[in-house]
Short mmCIF file of C-alpha atoms in Angstrom, two decimals:
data_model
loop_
_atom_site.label_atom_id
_atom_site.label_comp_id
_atom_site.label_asym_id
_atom_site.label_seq_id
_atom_site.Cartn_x
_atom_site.Cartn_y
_atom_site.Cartn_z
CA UNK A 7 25.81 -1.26 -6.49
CA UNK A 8 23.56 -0.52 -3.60
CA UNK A 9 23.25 -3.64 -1.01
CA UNK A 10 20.35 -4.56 0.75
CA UNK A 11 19.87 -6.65 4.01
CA UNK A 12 16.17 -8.40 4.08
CA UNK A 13 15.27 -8.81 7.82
CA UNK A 14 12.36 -11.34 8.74
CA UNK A 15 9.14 -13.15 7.31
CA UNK A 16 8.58 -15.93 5.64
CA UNK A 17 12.12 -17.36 4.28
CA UNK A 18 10.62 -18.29 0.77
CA UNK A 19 9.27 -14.38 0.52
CA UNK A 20 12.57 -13.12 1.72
CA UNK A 21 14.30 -15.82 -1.45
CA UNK A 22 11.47 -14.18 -4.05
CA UNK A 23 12.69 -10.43 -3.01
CA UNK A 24 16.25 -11.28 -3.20
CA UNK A 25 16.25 -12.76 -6.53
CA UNK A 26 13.97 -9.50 -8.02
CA UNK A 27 16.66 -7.54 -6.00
CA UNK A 28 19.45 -9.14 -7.24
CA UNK A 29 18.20 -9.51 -10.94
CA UNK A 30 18.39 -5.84 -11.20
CA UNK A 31 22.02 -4.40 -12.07
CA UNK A 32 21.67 -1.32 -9.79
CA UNK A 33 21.82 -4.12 -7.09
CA UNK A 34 23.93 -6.68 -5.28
CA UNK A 35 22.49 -9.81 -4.47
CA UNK A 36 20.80 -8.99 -0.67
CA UNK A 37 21.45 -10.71 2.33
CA UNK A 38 19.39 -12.38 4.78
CA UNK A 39 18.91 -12.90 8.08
CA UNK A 40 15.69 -14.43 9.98
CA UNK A 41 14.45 -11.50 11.90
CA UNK A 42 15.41 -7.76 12.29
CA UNK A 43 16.97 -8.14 15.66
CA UNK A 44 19.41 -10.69 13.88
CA UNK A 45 20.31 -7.97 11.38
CA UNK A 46 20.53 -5.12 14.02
CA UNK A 47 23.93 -7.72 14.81
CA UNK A 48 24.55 -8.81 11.44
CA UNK A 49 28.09 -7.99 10.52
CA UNK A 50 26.82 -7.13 6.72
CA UNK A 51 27.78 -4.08 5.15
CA UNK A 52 24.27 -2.61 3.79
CA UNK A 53 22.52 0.76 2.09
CA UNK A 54 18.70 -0.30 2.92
CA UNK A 55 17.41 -2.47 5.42
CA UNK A 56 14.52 -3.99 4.18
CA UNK A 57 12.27 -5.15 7.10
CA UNK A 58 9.29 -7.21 7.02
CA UNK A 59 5.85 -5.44 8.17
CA UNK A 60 5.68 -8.91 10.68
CA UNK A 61 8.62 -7.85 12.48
CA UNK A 62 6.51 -5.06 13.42
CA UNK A 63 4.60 -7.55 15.90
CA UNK A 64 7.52 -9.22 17.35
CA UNK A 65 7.42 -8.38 20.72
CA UNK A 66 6.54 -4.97 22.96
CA UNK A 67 6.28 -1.95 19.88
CA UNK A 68 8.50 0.38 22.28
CA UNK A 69 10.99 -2.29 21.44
CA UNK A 70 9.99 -2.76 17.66
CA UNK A 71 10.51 1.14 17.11
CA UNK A 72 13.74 0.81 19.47
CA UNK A 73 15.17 -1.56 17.15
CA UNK A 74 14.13 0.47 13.89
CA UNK A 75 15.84 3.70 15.34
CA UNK A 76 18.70 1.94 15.76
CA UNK A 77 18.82 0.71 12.52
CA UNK A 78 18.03 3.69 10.92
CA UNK A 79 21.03 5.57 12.47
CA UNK A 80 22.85 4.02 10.16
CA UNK A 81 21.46 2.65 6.83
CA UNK A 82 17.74 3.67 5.50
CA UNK A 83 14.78 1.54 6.66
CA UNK A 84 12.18 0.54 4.56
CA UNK A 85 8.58 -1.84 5.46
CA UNK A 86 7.52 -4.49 3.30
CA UNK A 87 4.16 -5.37 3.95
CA UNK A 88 0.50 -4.75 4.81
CA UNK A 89 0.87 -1.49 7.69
CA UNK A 90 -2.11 -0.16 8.78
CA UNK A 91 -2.41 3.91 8.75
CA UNK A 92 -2.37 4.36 12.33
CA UNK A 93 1.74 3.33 12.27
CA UNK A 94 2.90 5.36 10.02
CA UNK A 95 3.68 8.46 12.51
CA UNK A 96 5.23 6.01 14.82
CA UNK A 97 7.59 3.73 11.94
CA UNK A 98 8.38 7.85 10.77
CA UNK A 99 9.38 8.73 13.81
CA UNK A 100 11.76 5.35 14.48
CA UNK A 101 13.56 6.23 10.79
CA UNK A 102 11.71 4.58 8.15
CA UNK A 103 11.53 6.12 5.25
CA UNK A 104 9.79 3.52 3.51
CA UNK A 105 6.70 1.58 3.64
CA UNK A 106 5.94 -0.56 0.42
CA UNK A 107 2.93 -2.81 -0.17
CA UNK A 108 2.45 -6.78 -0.56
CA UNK A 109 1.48 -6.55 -3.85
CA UNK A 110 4.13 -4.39 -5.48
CA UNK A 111 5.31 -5.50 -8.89
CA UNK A 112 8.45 -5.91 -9.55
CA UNK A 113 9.83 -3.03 -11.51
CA UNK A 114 7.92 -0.93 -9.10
CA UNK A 115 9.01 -2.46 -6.10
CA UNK A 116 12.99 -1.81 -7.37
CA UNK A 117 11.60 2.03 -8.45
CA UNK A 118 10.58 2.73 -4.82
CA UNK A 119 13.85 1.22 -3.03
CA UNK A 120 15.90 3.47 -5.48
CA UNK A 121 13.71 6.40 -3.90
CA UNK A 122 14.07 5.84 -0.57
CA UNK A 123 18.01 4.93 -1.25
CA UNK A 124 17.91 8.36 -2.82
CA UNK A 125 16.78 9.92 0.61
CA UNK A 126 13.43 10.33 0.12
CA UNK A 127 9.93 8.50 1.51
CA UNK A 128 7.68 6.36 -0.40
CA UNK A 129 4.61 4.86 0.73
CA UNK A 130 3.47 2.73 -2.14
CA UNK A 131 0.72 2.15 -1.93
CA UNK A 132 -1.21 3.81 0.68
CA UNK A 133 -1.82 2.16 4.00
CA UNK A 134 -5.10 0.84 4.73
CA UNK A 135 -7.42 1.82 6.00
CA UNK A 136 -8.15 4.67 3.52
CA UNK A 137 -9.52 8.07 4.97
CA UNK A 138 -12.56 9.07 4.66
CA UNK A 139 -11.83 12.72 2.65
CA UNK A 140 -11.52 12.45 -1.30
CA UNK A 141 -8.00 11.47 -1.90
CA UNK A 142 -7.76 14.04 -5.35
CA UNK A 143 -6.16 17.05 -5.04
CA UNK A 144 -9.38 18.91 -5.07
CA UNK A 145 -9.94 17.55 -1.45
CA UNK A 146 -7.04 20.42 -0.33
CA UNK A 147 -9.21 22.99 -1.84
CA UNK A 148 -10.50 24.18 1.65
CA UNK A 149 -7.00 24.53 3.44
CA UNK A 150 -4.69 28.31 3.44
CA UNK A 151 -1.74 27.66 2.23
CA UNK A 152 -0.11 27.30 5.59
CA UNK A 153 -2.22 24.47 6.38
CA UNK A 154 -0.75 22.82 3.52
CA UNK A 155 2.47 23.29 4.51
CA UNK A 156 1.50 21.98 7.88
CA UNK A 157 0.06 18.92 6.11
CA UNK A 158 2.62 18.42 3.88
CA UNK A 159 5.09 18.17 7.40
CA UNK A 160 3.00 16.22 9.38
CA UNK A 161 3.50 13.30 6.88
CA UNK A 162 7.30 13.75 6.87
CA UNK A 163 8.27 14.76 10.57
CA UNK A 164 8.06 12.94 13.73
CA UNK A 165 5.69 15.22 15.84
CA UNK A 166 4.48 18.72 16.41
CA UNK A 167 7.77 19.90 17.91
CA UNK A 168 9.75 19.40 14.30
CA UNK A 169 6.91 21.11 12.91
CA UNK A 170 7.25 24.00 14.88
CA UNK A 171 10.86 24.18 14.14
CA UNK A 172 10.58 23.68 10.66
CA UNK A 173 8.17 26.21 10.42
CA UNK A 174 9.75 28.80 13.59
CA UNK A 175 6.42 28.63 15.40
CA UNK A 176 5.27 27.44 18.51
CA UNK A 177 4.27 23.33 19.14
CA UNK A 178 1.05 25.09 20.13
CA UNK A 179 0.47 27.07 16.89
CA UNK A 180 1.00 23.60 15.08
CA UNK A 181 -1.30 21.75 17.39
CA UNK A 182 -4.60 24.74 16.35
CA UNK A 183 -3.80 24.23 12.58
CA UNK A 184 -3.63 20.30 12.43
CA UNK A 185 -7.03 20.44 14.53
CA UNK A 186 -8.81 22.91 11.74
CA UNK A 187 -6.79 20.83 9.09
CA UNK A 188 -8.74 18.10 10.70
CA UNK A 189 -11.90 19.74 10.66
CA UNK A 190 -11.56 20.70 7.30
CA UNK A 191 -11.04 17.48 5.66
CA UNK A 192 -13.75 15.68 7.95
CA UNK A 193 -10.84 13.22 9.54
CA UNK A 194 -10.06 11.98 12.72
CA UNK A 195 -6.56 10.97 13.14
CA UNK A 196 -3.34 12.38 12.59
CA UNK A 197 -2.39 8.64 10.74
CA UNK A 198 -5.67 9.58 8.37
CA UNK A 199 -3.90 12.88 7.49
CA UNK A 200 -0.25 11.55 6.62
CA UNK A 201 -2.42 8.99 4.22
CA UNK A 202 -4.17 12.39 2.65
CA UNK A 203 -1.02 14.04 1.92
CA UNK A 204 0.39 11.24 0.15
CA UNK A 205 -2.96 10.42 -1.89
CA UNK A 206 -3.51 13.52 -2.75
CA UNK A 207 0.12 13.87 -4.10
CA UNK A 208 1.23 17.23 -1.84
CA UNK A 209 3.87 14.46 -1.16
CA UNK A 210 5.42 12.91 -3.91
CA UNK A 211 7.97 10.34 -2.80
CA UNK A 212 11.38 11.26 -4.88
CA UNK A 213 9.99 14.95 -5.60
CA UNK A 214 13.03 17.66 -4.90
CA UNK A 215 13.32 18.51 -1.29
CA UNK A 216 11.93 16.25 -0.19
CA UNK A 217 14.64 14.10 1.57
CA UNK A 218 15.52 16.65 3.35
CA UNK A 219 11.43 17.02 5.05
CA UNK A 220 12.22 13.16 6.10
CA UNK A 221 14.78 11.27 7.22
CA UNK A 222 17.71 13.64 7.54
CA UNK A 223 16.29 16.94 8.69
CA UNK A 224 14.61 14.80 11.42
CA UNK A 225 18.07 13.41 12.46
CA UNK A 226 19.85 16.58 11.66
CA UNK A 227 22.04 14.02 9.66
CA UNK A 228 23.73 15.40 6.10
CA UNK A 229 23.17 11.87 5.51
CA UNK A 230 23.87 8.28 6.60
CA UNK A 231 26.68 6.12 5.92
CA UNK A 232 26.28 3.71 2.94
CA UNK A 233 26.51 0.70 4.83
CA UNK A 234 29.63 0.53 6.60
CA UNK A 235 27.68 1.04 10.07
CA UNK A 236 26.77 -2.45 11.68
CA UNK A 237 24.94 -2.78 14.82
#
């Protein structure tokens, strides 16, 4: 059974998680602790640490994101709450691999922890706020193929040098096709464009090959031990 460790918010949200999480066979009953730097210490054998977005706010972000890498060398990290678009390159580039909304319901919510158990990145659903571009898949219509690809890695690696490896170009040649990618779909963030690909399912959390765009190939990991790492 796969064991989760809830980190943070409200204790009363933390109890209704655990019992969903626990009600499900595929799942031992979690354990708790009060905030995620208590569970970085935690001597709890764990799969998923399962953070809440409020932690996110507690204290300097260098030291947030400090605290998620750490974490993430060792189990899979996942959000639980309201994140706003703009953090999803930085919580990707700490480790998380998952970023699920307030208002989940229950069989979903246990469907997207057993995709990011299974290696891959879910953002259910999409951060707020939305991008301007269509969200359908006809909104990819004006990009080359390449600049799909490029999309398509810009939600699932850390920054423009693991593009450029991934793709045996230069960080320069990656930084001219994000900025026409831009152009083409009338956006102005990078944060706006990781939102795109997952709306306009080029992503699709739990899809083959996937895994191995996000967590793993960043950390050049084969893959993380199932809980027996504590902090």
């Amino acid at each position: 059974m796969h064991r989760v460790l809830l980190a943070g918010g409200p204790a009363l949200v933390r109890d209704a998680c655990a019992r969903v999480i626990g009600a499900s066979p595929a799942f031992a009953v979690p354990a708790q602790t009060a905030t995620l730097a208590d569970a970085l210490t935690a001597p709890v054998p764990r799969d998923l640490l399962l953070v809440d977005a409020g932690e996110l706010v507690r204290g300097p972000s260098a030291a947030v994101r400090t605290r998620l890498r750490r974490a993430a060398a060792c189990t899979r990290v996942a959000v639980l709450g309201q994140v706003a678009a703009a953090e999803l390159p930085l919580l990707a580039g700490a480790g998380v691999t998952g970023v699920l909304g307030p208002y989940l319901e229950p069989d979903a919510f246990l469907a997207a922890l057993d995709v990011v158990l299974a290696g891959a990145m879910v953002i259910s659903p999409a951060p707020t706020p939305a991008p301007q571009a269509a969200a359908s898949r006809g909104a990819l219509t004006p990009l080359t193929r390449r600049e799909r690809e490029v999309l398509a890695l810009i939600a699932t690696q850390p920054d423009n040098t693991a593009i450029a490896r991934a793709l045996d170009v230069r960080p320069l040649t990656v930084k001219s096709h994000i900025n026409r990618i831009m152009h083409k779909l009338e956006v102005s963030s990078r944060a706006q464009l990781v939102v795109v690909a997952y709306e306009s399912r080029l992503i699709v959390p739990g899809a083959p090959g996937l895994a191995g765009a996000t967590g793993d190939a960043r950390s050049g990991r084969a893959g993380r031990p199932g809980g027996s790492c504590w902090l």
